[in-house]
Amino acid sequence: MSDSMKEVVETLDPVSRRLIPANIHSGTLVPLKTTLELRDNLTLGLAYITRAPNRYTNDVVTIARALAGDDAAKNLPHLRRCSKPVDLPPHLKSQFMNEGSGRAVHTGKSNWLYILLGAKDELPYDELLRGLASVDGIRDDIFIGIIPVPLLAPTSQVQANLWSQQFWQTVYRKNNPLGPHPSNICRTTSVVSRDASVWMTLAHQVARKSRDDGLGEPIGAVIIKRTVPGKFDATKNTSGQEPEDKETTQIVALAGDARWYQQEKTGRTGNPMGHAALRAISMVAQKLVRTENRTENKPAIMEFEAFQDGPLLDDEQVVFEAEHPCPDGYLCHDLELYLTHEPCVMCAMAILHSRMGRIVFRHRMPLTGGMSSEDRGYDACGNSLACENAPCGGGRGLGLHWRKELNWSMLGWEWETDTVERLVVDPHLHA
Ligand SMILES: [Zn+2]
């Protein structure tokens, strides 16, 4: 174990320290892409542009704003309003130079500017023409061009440069309307990568134990609570505690897959309620109920046999018996989930509904996973017997970690490593 890992282990809660093996393998966190980032990144629309001597540009911009309204003006804030002729993309330069009084406009001493008026759909052409005719400097030779422009902001400087060359001068404002803010990913990745290896090692360990005990597939889940220094923790506010001064992590749930527990393993899918992620979430729920019942002196909680959410392995039992570190919040709010495999669509939705804060998984499940956004190939299953005669797979990745329309989003990563034995499962399996 490296010195830095020893340091990390020293800060772990006693239960985790008891469970982790001597050898903790390291890996790298790769942020998950959102469906928007992969597919709708470049949505083009048409925009009107005009040109005017620079002392009239204010008049022109005022007319365009009045026609489009404030909202529409905000729609293209990533595009520069004005552009010198020399800064136009080459193909526009040569096109406009030959239209109307273009030659004069494009000379070296020209004080003319090209002006982006707004999205074509937002501006009634006749009114625009009438408005521009009221501007002294251009009324005798009104120029209106229509160009394609990116409707959404770029997500990197490189992309902004590219679009400036292809369409119109584009500004990268270090934000990302298509996914989590880059600085948030950056900051959180460095926080999580400190001990992600510990939790992934634990997830692998419980996965192997589940398989070896015949409970289920080699799939494991770990849920932890992380308290970051200085971060306001709403769950602790009522007790008047000061923010923590050092980062602490505590394990909340540990669960292996148990789909074959009390099930006959004959070509079926097993008990879907026994999926590792569902069991882990359910164990968190039981801890919350346990705390609540204690304070109100209610009778013991119920266990649902169908859910297989009681601890089955010794390691699960140890974690299950430990108290929940912050039993005040909603189910898994702000907790972190570490999985050996990309969760199936059912589990992905359960994770989302539990309001998990972050998710890390190792093995991607290209046919059945719910978190990745990449489109699925038709060759993802390799040479499995189940689909000898028909191609399987294909379709769009769901990217369920970050879908604004689902009203909850998480930061997600894949954990890449070369040093840990792969936990191979059938590619058709729903993890
Ligand atoms: Zn599942």
Short mmCIF file of C-alpha atoms and ligand atoms in Angstrom, two decimals:
data_model
loop_
_atom_site.label_atom_id
_atom_site.label_comp_id
_atom_site.label_asym_id
_atom_site.label_seq_id
_atom_site.Cartn_x
_atom_site.Cartn_y
_atom_site.Cartn_z
CA MET A 1 0.00 0.00 0.00
CA SER A 2 1.42 3.39 -0.98
CA ASP A 3 1.98 6.09 1.62
CA SER A 4 -0.79 8.25 0.21
CA MET A 5 -3.17 5.29 0.37
CA LYS A 6 -2.13 4.60 3.96
CA GLU A 7 -3.07 8.17 4.76
CA VAL A 8 -6.46 7.69 3.15
CA VAL A 9 -7.07 4.47 5.02
CA GLU A 10 -6.27 6.14 8.34
CA THR A 11 -9.14 8.56 7.79
CA LEU A 12 -11.70 5.84 7.08
CA ASP A 13 -14.44 4.88 9.48
CA PRO A 14 -13.68 1.81 11.63
CA VAL A 15 -16.11 -0.45 9.78
CA SER A 16 -14.53 0.21 6.39
CA ARG A 17 -11.05 -0.19 7.83
CA ARG A 18 -12.05 -3.56 9.15
CA LEU A 19 -13.34 -4.75 5.77
CA ILE A 20 -10.77 -3.52 3.25
CA PRO A 21 -8.12 -5.91 2.01
CA ALA A 22 -4.40 -5.18 2.40
CA ASN A 23 -4.03 -4.54 -1.29
CA ILE A 24 -5.96 -1.60 -2.69
CA HIS A 25 -5.74 -1.20 -6.43
CA SER A 26 -5.72 2.22 -7.95
CA GLY A 27 -7.72 3.39 -10.93
CA THR A 28 -8.58 6.51 -12.86
CA LEU A 29 -11.89 8.35 -12.88
CA VAL A 30 -13.29 9.29 -16.27
CA PRO A 31 -16.36 11.56 -16.16
CA LEU A 32 -19.46 10.25 -17.91
CA LYS A 33 -20.74 12.24 -20.88
CA THR A 34 -24.32 13.39 -21.01
CA THR A 35 -26.64 12.54 -23.90
CA LEU A 36 -26.67 16.22 -24.85
CA GLU A 37 -22.91 16.43 -24.91
CA LEU A 38 -22.73 13.48 -27.27
CA ARG A 39 -25.63 14.20 -29.57
CA ASP A 40 -27.07 17.69 -29.57
CA ASN A 41 -23.83 19.53 -29.15
CA LEU A 42 -24.00 21.20 -32.52
CA THR A 43 -27.55 22.27 -33.28
CA LEU A 44 -27.59 24.73 -36.11
CA GLY A 45 -30.15 27.42 -36.78
CA LEU A 46 -30.31 30.33 -39.18
CA ALA A 47 -29.56 33.89 -38.20
CA TYR A 48 -29.87 37.25 -39.94
CA ILE A 49 -26.82 39.45 -40.24
CA THR A 50 -26.32 42.91 -41.68
CA ARG A 51 -23.46 45.37 -42.04
CA ALA A 52 -23.10 49.03 -41.13
CA PRO A 53 -20.41 51.65 -40.51
CA ASN A 54 -19.36 51.26 -36.90
CA ARG A 55 -20.93 54.53 -35.75
CA TYR A 56 -24.35 53.06 -36.63
CA THR A 57 -23.96 49.66 -35.04
CA ASN A 58 -25.71 50.73 -31.84
CA ASP A 59 -28.76 51.87 -33.83
CA VAL A 60 -28.85 48.57 -35.68
CA VAL A 61 -28.48 46.48 -32.53
CA THR A 62 -31.25 48.48 -30.84
CA ILE A 63 -33.61 47.79 -33.73
CA ALA A 64 -32.84 44.05 -33.69
CA ARG A 65 -33.30 43.85 -29.92
CA ALA A 66 -36.62 45.67 -30.08
CA LEU A 67 -37.89 43.22 -32.68
CA ALA A 68 -36.63 40.05 -31.06
CA GLY A 69 -37.44 40.95 -27.47
CA ASP A 70 -35.14 40.44 -24.53
CA ASP A 71 -35.46 36.68 -24.35
CA ALA A 72 -34.47 36.11 -27.93
CA ALA A 73 -31.52 38.42 -27.44
CA LYS A 74 -30.36 36.14 -24.67
CA ASN A 75 -30.66 33.10 -26.87
CA LEU A 76 -27.39 33.52 -28.67
CA PRO A 77 -25.14 35.03 -26.00
CA HIS A 78 -22.28 32.77 -27.12
CA LEU A 79 -22.10 34.53 -30.47
CA ARG A 80 -20.35 37.86 -30.86
CA ARG A 81 -22.72 40.64 -31.85
CA CYS A 82 -20.29 42.40 -34.17
CA SER A 83 -17.51 41.20 -36.39
CA LYS A 84 -14.97 43.07 -38.49
CA PRO A 85 -15.06 42.02 -42.15
CA VAL A 86 -11.56 40.63 -41.78
CA ASP A 87 -12.68 38.37 -38.89
CA LEU A 88 -15.46 36.66 -40.81
CA PRO A 89 -14.96 32.98 -41.63
CA PRO A 90 -13.27 32.75 -45.05
CA HIS A 91 -16.29 31.41 -46.91
CA LEU A 92 -18.53 34.24 -45.64
CA LYS A 93 -15.85 36.78 -46.43
CA SER A 94 -15.63 35.76 -50.06
CA GLN A 95 -19.41 35.46 -50.35
CA PHE A 96 -20.29 38.85 -48.90
CA MET A 97 -17.43 40.68 -50.55
CA ASN A 98 -19.17 40.19 -53.87
CA GLU A 99 -22.63 41.23 -52.75
CA GLY A 100 -23.84 44.84 -53.04
CA SER A 101 -21.21 47.32 -51.91
CA GLY A 102 -19.12 44.52 -50.49
CA ARG A 103 -15.88 45.56 -52.16
CA ALA A 104 -15.77 48.86 -50.29
CA VAL A 105 -16.75 47.25 -47.02
CA HIS A 106 -13.93 44.73 -47.22
CA THR A 107 -11.08 47.13 -47.91
CA GLY A 108 -8.33 47.49 -45.36
CA LYS A 109 -9.43 50.96 -44.22
CA SER A 110 -13.09 50.05 -43.91
CA ASN A 111 -14.82 51.01 -40.69
CA TRP A 112 -17.78 48.78 -41.39
CA LEU A 113 -18.85 45.97 -39.12
CA TYR A 114 -20.97 42.90 -39.67
CA ILE A 115 -23.73 42.66 -37.09
CA LEU A 116 -25.58 39.57 -35.94
CA LEU A 117 -29.25 40.54 -35.76
CA GLY A 118 -30.65 37.38 -34.19
CA ALA A 119 -32.25 34.05 -34.93
CA LYS A 120 -34.21 34.11 -38.19
CA ASP A 121 -37.29 32.62 -36.52
CA GLU A 122 -37.41 35.45 -34.01
CA LEU A 123 -37.24 38.34 -36.45
CA PRO A 124 -40.05 39.24 -38.88
CA TYR A 125 -38.24 40.08 -42.11
CA ASP A 126 -40.44 42.98 -43.25
CA GLU A 127 -40.21 44.75 -39.93
CA LEU A 128 -36.49 44.18 -39.84
CA LEU A 129 -36.13 45.72 -43.27
CA ARG A 130 -38.27 48.70 -42.23
CA GLY A 131 -36.21 49.14 -39.07
CA LEU A 132 -32.89 49.07 -40.91
CA ALA A 133 -34.24 51.58 -43.46
CA SER A 134 -34.52 54.08 -40.61
CA VAL A 135 -30.76 54.02 -40.01
CA ASP A 136 -29.00 56.83 -41.85
CA GLY A 137 -25.77 55.15 -42.81
CA ILE A 138 -27.24 52.09 -44.50
CA ARG A 139 -30.71 52.93 -45.79
CA ASP A 140 -29.52 53.28 -49.37
CA ASP A 141 -27.93 49.86 -49.50
CA ILE A 142 -29.51 47.55 -46.95
CA PHE A 143 -27.69 44.27 -46.68
CA ILE A 144 -29.32 41.27 -45.01
CA GLY A 145 -27.57 37.92 -45.04
CA ILE A 146 -28.71 34.58 -43.68
CA ILE A 147 -26.06 32.35 -42.13
CA PRO A 148 -26.15 29.09 -40.15
CA VAL A 149 -25.10 29.51 -36.51
CA PRO A 150 -24.72 27.13 -33.54
CA LEU A 151 -27.76 27.60 -31.29
CA LEU A 152 -26.10 26.26 -28.13
CA ALA A 153 -22.97 27.47 -26.42
CA PRO A 154 -19.70 25.65 -27.06
CA THR A 155 -18.35 23.41 -24.31
CA SER A 156 -14.66 24.10 -24.85
CA GLN A 157 -12.29 26.72 -26.22
CA VAL A 158 -11.29 24.35 -28.99
CA GLN A 159 -14.90 24.03 -30.08
CA ALA A 160 -15.39 27.80 -29.92
CA ASN A 161 -12.37 28.30 -32.19
CA LEU A 162 -13.67 25.73 -34.62
CA TRP A 163 -17.14 27.28 -34.76
CA SER A 164 -15.62 30.74 -35.20
CA GLN A 165 -13.97 29.41 -38.33
CA GLN A 166 -17.04 27.55 -39.56
CA PHE A 167 -19.95 29.85 -38.67
CA TRP A 168 -19.49 33.07 -36.75
CA GLN A 169 -17.27 34.31 -33.95
CA THR A 170 -18.13 32.16 -30.97
CA VAL A 171 -17.24 32.78 -27.33
CA TYR A 172 -16.50 30.05 -24.81
CA ARG A 173 -17.61 31.25 -21.37
CA LYS A 174 -16.27 28.31 -19.39
CA ASN A 175 -19.72 26.91 -18.78
CA ASN A 176 -21.53 23.94 -20.17
CA PRO A 177 -25.27 24.06 -20.84
CA LEU A 178 -25.19 20.41 -21.88
CA GLY A 179 -23.92 18.88 -18.67
CA PRO A 180 -22.27 19.56 -15.35
CA HIS A 181 -20.13 22.68 -15.09
CA PRO A 182 -16.50 21.88 -15.96
CA SER A 183 -15.18 23.41 -12.74
CA ASN A 184 -17.61 21.29 -10.75
CA ILE A 185 -16.44 18.12 -12.48
CA CYS A 186 -12.85 19.12 -11.96
CA ARG A 187 -13.25 19.88 -8.26
CA THR A 188 -15.37 16.83 -7.51
CA THR A 189 -13.15 14.47 -9.47
CA SER A 190 -10.19 15.43 -7.34
CA VAL A 191 -12.24 14.97 -4.16
CA VAL A 192 -13.60 11.58 -5.17
CA SER A 193 -10.38 10.24 -6.64
CA ARG A 194 -8.72 10.50 -3.25
CA ASP A 195 -10.41 7.34 -2.01
CA ALA A 196 -12.44 5.96 -4.95
CA SER A 197 -9.99 3.06 -5.11
CA VAL A 198 -10.90 2.04 -1.58
CA TRP A 199 -14.61 1.87 -2.33
CA MET A 200 -14.13 0.19 -5.67
CA THR A 201 -11.90 -2.40 -4.04
CA LEU A 202 -14.65 -3.06 -1.49
CA ALA A 203 -17.26 -3.32 -4.25
CA HIS A 204 -15.09 -5.87 -6.07
CA GLN A 205 -14.54 -7.82 -2.89
CA VAL A 206 -18.24 -8.14 -2.09
CA ALA A 207 -18.94 -8.98 -5.75
CA ARG A 208 -16.54 -11.93 -5.62
CA LYS A 209 -17.94 -13.12 -2.29
CA SER A 210 -21.48 -13.03 -3.65
CA ARG A 211 -20.44 -15.09 -6.65
CA ASP A 212 -18.41 -17.55 -4.60
CA ASP A 213 -21.27 -18.07 -2.16
CA GLY A 214 -23.68 -18.72 -5.02
CA LEU A 215 -25.84 -15.75 -4.10
CA GLY A 216 -25.61 -13.93 -7.39
CA GLU A 217 -23.48 -12.57 -10.20
CA PRO A 218 -20.06 -11.04 -9.46
CA ILE A 219 -21.50 -7.55 -9.03
CA GLY A 220 -21.04 -5.37 -5.97
CA ALA A 221 -22.21 -2.02 -4.61
CA VAL A 222 -20.93 0.31 -1.91
CA ILE A 223 -22.68 3.45 -0.69
CA ILE A 224 -20.77 6.04 1.30
CA LYS A 225 -21.36 9.40 2.91
CA ARG A 226 -18.68 12.00 2.30
CA THR A 227 -18.39 15.14 4.34
CA VAL A 228 -16.28 17.75 2.57
CA PRO A 229 -14.63 20.48 4.67
CA GLY A 230 -16.33 23.82 4.62
CA LYS A 231 -19.32 22.51 2.76
CA PHE A 232 -22.58 23.52 4.35
CA ASP A 233 -24.31 20.35 5.45
CA ALA A 234 -28.05 20.92 5.73
CA THR A 235 -28.56 17.69 7.63
CA LYS A 236 -26.37 18.93 10.47
CA ASN A 237 -27.61 22.46 10.64
CA THR A 238 -30.35 21.83 13.18
CA SER A 239 -27.90 20.60 15.76
CA GLY A 240 -25.86 23.77 15.35
CA GLN A 241 -22.64 22.00 14.40
CA GLU A 242 -19.82 23.86 12.71
CA PRO A 243 -18.76 22.71 9.24
CA GLU A 244 -16.28 19.81 9.36
CA ASP A 245 -12.68 20.92 9.10
CA LYS A 246 -11.43 17.76 7.42
CA GLU A 247 -12.91 15.47 4.84
CA THR A 248 -14.45 12.34 6.27
CA THR A 249 -16.04 9.34 4.62
CA GLN A 250 -18.25 6.68 6.13
CA ILE A 251 -19.61 3.55 4.60
CA VAL A 252 -23.40 3.39 4.68
CA ALA A 253 -24.23 0.22 2.76
CA LEU A 254 -22.47 -2.71 1.18
CA ALA A 255 -24.27 -5.25 -1.01
CA GLY A 256 -23.40 -7.97 -3.46
CA ASP A 257 -25.71 -9.19 -6.17
CA ALA A 258 -28.21 -11.76 -4.82
CA ARG A 259 -30.35 -12.52 -7.85
CA TRP A 260 -29.82 -16.27 -7.51
CA TYR A 261 -30.46 -16.46 -3.80
CA GLN A 262 -33.34 -18.88 -3.24
CA GLN A 263 -33.80 -18.97 -7.00
CA GLU A 264 -33.19 -21.79 -9.42
CA LYS A 265 -30.45 -20.81 -11.81
CA THR A 266 -31.98 -22.17 -14.98
CA GLY A 267 -31.72 -19.77 -17.86
CA ARG A 268 -33.71 -17.04 -16.18
CA THR A 269 -32.76 -13.61 -15.07
CA GLY A 270 -32.98 -14.34 -11.36
CA ASN A 271 -34.64 -12.01 -8.89
CA PRO A 272 -34.32 -8.44 -10.20
CA MET A 273 -34.90 -7.16 -6.66
CA GLY A 274 -31.61 -8.86 -5.82
CA HIS A 275 -29.53 -6.50 -7.99
CA ALA A 276 -26.65 -5.10 -5.95
CA ALA A 277 -27.63 -1.43 -6.37
CA LEU A 278 -31.22 -2.06 -5.26
CA ARG A 279 -30.12 -4.08 -2.25
CA ALA A 280 -27.68 -1.37 -1.21
CA ILE A 281 -30.29 1.40 -1.52
CA SER A 282 -32.77 -0.72 0.40
CA MET A 283 -30.24 -1.22 3.18
CA VAL A 284 -29.84 2.54 3.44
CA ALA A 285 -33.61 2.83 3.70
CA GLN A 286 -33.72 0.24 6.48
CA LYS A 287 -31.11 2.14 8.45
CA LEU A 288 -33.16 5.31 8.18
CA VAL A 289 -36.30 3.49 9.32
CA ARG A 290 -34.35 1.86 12.12
CA THR A 291 -33.26 5.24 13.47
CA GLU A 292 -36.72 6.68 13.16
CA ASN A 293 -38.38 3.76 14.91
CA ARG A 294 -35.92 3.98 17.75
CA THR A 295 -36.72 7.59 18.51
CA GLU A 296 -40.44 6.95 18.42
CA ASN A 297 -40.31 3.55 20.09
CA LYS A 298 -42.12 1.85 17.26
CA PRO A 299 -41.98 -1.89 16.70
CA ALA A 300 -39.16 -3.38 14.62
CA ILE A 301 -39.03 -2.69 10.89
CA MET A 302 -40.33 -5.04 8.28
CA GLU A 303 -38.13 -6.83 5.86
CA PHE A 304 -39.51 -7.72 2.47
CA GLU A 305 -38.31 -11.13 1.47
CA ALA A 306 -38.87 -10.41 -2.20
CA PHE A 307 -36.40 -7.57 -2.02
CA GLN A 308 -33.62 -9.69 -0.55
CA ASP A 309 -32.49 -6.61 1.27
CA GLY A 310 -31.41 -8.24 4.48
CA PRO A 311 -27.65 -8.80 4.78
CA LEU A 312 -26.58 -12.19 3.42
CA LEU A 313 -22.78 -11.98 3.64
CA ASP A 314 -20.78 -11.35 6.80
CA ASP A 315 -19.33 -8.17 5.30
CA GLU A 316 -22.81 -6.94 4.47
CA GLN A 317 -23.89 -7.71 8.03
CA VAL A 318 -21.05 -5.68 9.54
CA VAL A 319 -21.92 -2.62 7.49
CA PHE A 320 -25.63 -3.12 8.04
CA GLU A 321 -25.24 -3.10 11.80
CA ALA A 322 -23.27 0.14 11.85
CA GLU A 323 -25.35 3.25 12.39
CA HIS A 324 -26.21 5.56 9.53
CA PRO A 325 -23.85 8.56 9.81
CA CYS A 326 -26.54 11.15 9.01
CA PRO A 327 -30.01 9.63 9.23
CA ASP A 328 -31.87 12.89 8.57
CA GLY A 329 -31.82 13.35 4.82
CA TYR A 330 -33.96 11.88 2.07
CA LEU A 331 -32.95 8.27 1.25
CA CYS A 332 -29.61 8.58 -0.58
CA HIS A 333 -29.44 12.34 -0.90
CA ASP A 334 -25.83 13.46 -1.40
CA LEU A 335 -24.44 9.94 -0.93
CA GLU A 336 -21.99 8.24 -3.30
CA LEU A 337 -22.49 4.89 -4.99
CA TYR A 338 -19.62 2.68 -6.17
CA LEU A 339 -20.50 -0.21 -8.47
CA THR A 340 -18.48 -2.87 -10.20
CA HIS A 341 -20.84 -2.73 -13.20
CA GLU A 342 -22.92 -0.11 -14.93
CA PRO A 343 -26.40 -0.47 -13.42
CA CYS A 344 -29.33 -1.68 -15.52
CA VAL A 345 -32.07 0.75 -16.47
CA MET A 346 -34.26 -0.31 -13.53
CA CYS A 347 -31.45 0.22 -11.03
CA ALA A 348 -30.39 3.44 -12.75
CA MET A 349 -33.87 4.88 -12.21
CA ALA A 350 -33.92 3.62 -8.62
CA ILE A 351 -30.57 5.32 -8.04
CA LEU A 352 -31.93 8.53 -9.55
CA HIS A 353 -35.11 8.39 -7.45
CA SER A 354 -33.05 7.80 -4.31
CA ARG A 355 -31.37 11.16 -5.08
CA MET A 356 -27.90 9.73 -5.04
CA GLY A 357 -25.29 12.46 -5.35
CA ARG A 358 -22.55 10.69 -7.30
CA ILE A 359 -21.99 7.39 -9.03
CA VAL A 360 -18.82 5.53 -10.02
CA PHE A 361 -18.80 2.23 -11.88
CA ARG A 362 -16.17 0.10 -13.54
CA HIS A 363 -17.50 -2.26 -16.21
CA ARG A 364 -19.68 -0.69 -18.82
CA MET A 365 -22.71 -2.77 -19.88
CA PRO A 366 -23.19 -1.66 -23.48
CA LEU A 367 -26.35 -3.70 -24.06
CA THR A 368 -28.23 -3.13 -20.83
CA GLY A 369 -26.68 -0.26 -18.84
CA GLY A 370 -28.65 2.88 -18.05
CA MET A 371 -25.91 5.40 -17.29
CA SER A 372 -23.75 5.70 -20.40
CA SER A 373 -24.86 8.05 -23.14
CA GLU A 374 -22.84 6.60 -26.00
CA ASP A 375 -24.84 4.97 -28.77
CA ARG A 376 -24.73 1.19 -28.58
CA GLY A 377 -23.23 -0.88 -31.33
CA TYR A 378 -24.81 -4.03 -32.72
CA ASP A 379 -21.71 -6.03 -31.98
CA ALA A 380 -21.55 -5.39 -28.27
CA CYS A 381 -22.34 -8.94 -27.20
CA GLY A 382 -19.49 -10.59 -29.06
CA ASN A 383 -20.14 -14.23 -29.79
CA SER A 384 -22.70 -15.04 -27.15
CA LEU A 385 -24.84 -18.08 -27.86
CA ALA A 386 -28.03 -16.23 -27.05
CA CYS A 387 -27.99 -14.28 -30.27
CA GLU A 388 -26.18 -16.46 -32.78
CA ASN A 389 -28.65 -15.75 -35.54
CA ALA A 390 -29.68 -12.21 -34.89
CA PRO A 391 -27.73 -9.08 -34.16
CA CYS A 392 -28.53 -7.64 -30.77
CA GLY A 393 -27.96 -4.26 -29.24
CA GLY A 394 -27.98 -0.93 -30.97
CA GLY A 395 -29.86 2.20 -30.03
CA ARG A 396 -29.13 5.24 -28.00
CA GLY A 397 -27.48 5.29 -24.63
CA LEU A 398 -29.81 6.64 -21.97
CA GLY A 399 -27.34 8.68 -19.91
CA LEU A 400 -29.65 8.53 -16.90
CA HIS A 401 -27.12 10.16 -14.58
CA TRP A 402 -27.78 13.54 -16.19
CA ARG A 403 -31.14 14.12 -17.82
CA LYS A 404 -32.62 17.47 -16.91
CA GLU A 405 -36.14 16.28 -17.74
CA LEU A 406 -35.91 13.71 -14.95
CA ASN A 407 -35.53 16.48 -12.40
CA TRP A 408 -32.44 15.01 -10.77
CA SER A 409 -28.87 14.75 -11.91
CA MET A 410 -25.71 13.16 -10.58
CA LEU A 411 -22.06 13.43 -11.36
CA GLY A 412 -20.86 10.10 -12.73
CA TRP A 413 -17.56 8.48 -13.58
CA GLU A 414 -16.19 5.29 -14.99
CA TRP A 415 -13.34 3.84 -12.97
CA GLU A 416 -10.59 2.54 -15.22
CA THR A 417 -7.93 0.16 -14.01
CA ASP A 418 -5.58 -2.42 -15.44
CA THR A 419 -4.59 -4.01 -12.18
CA VAL A 420 -7.87 -5.48 -10.94
CA GLU A 421 -9.22 -8.76 -12.25
CA ARG A 422 -12.20 -8.13 -14.52
CA LEU A 423 -15.52 -9.37 -13.20
CA VAL A 424 -16.88 -10.95 -16.34
CA VAL A 425 -20.63 -11.35 -16.78
CA ASP A 426 -22.83 -12.22 -19.74
CA PRO A 427 -23.12 -9.06 -21.88
CA HIS A 428 -26.92 -9.50 -21.94
CA LEU A 429 -27.14 -9.45 -18.17
CA HIS A 430 -28.90 -6.57 -16.45
CA ALA A 431 -26.56 -5.51 -13.66
ZN ZN B 1 -30.09 -3.65 -11.89
#
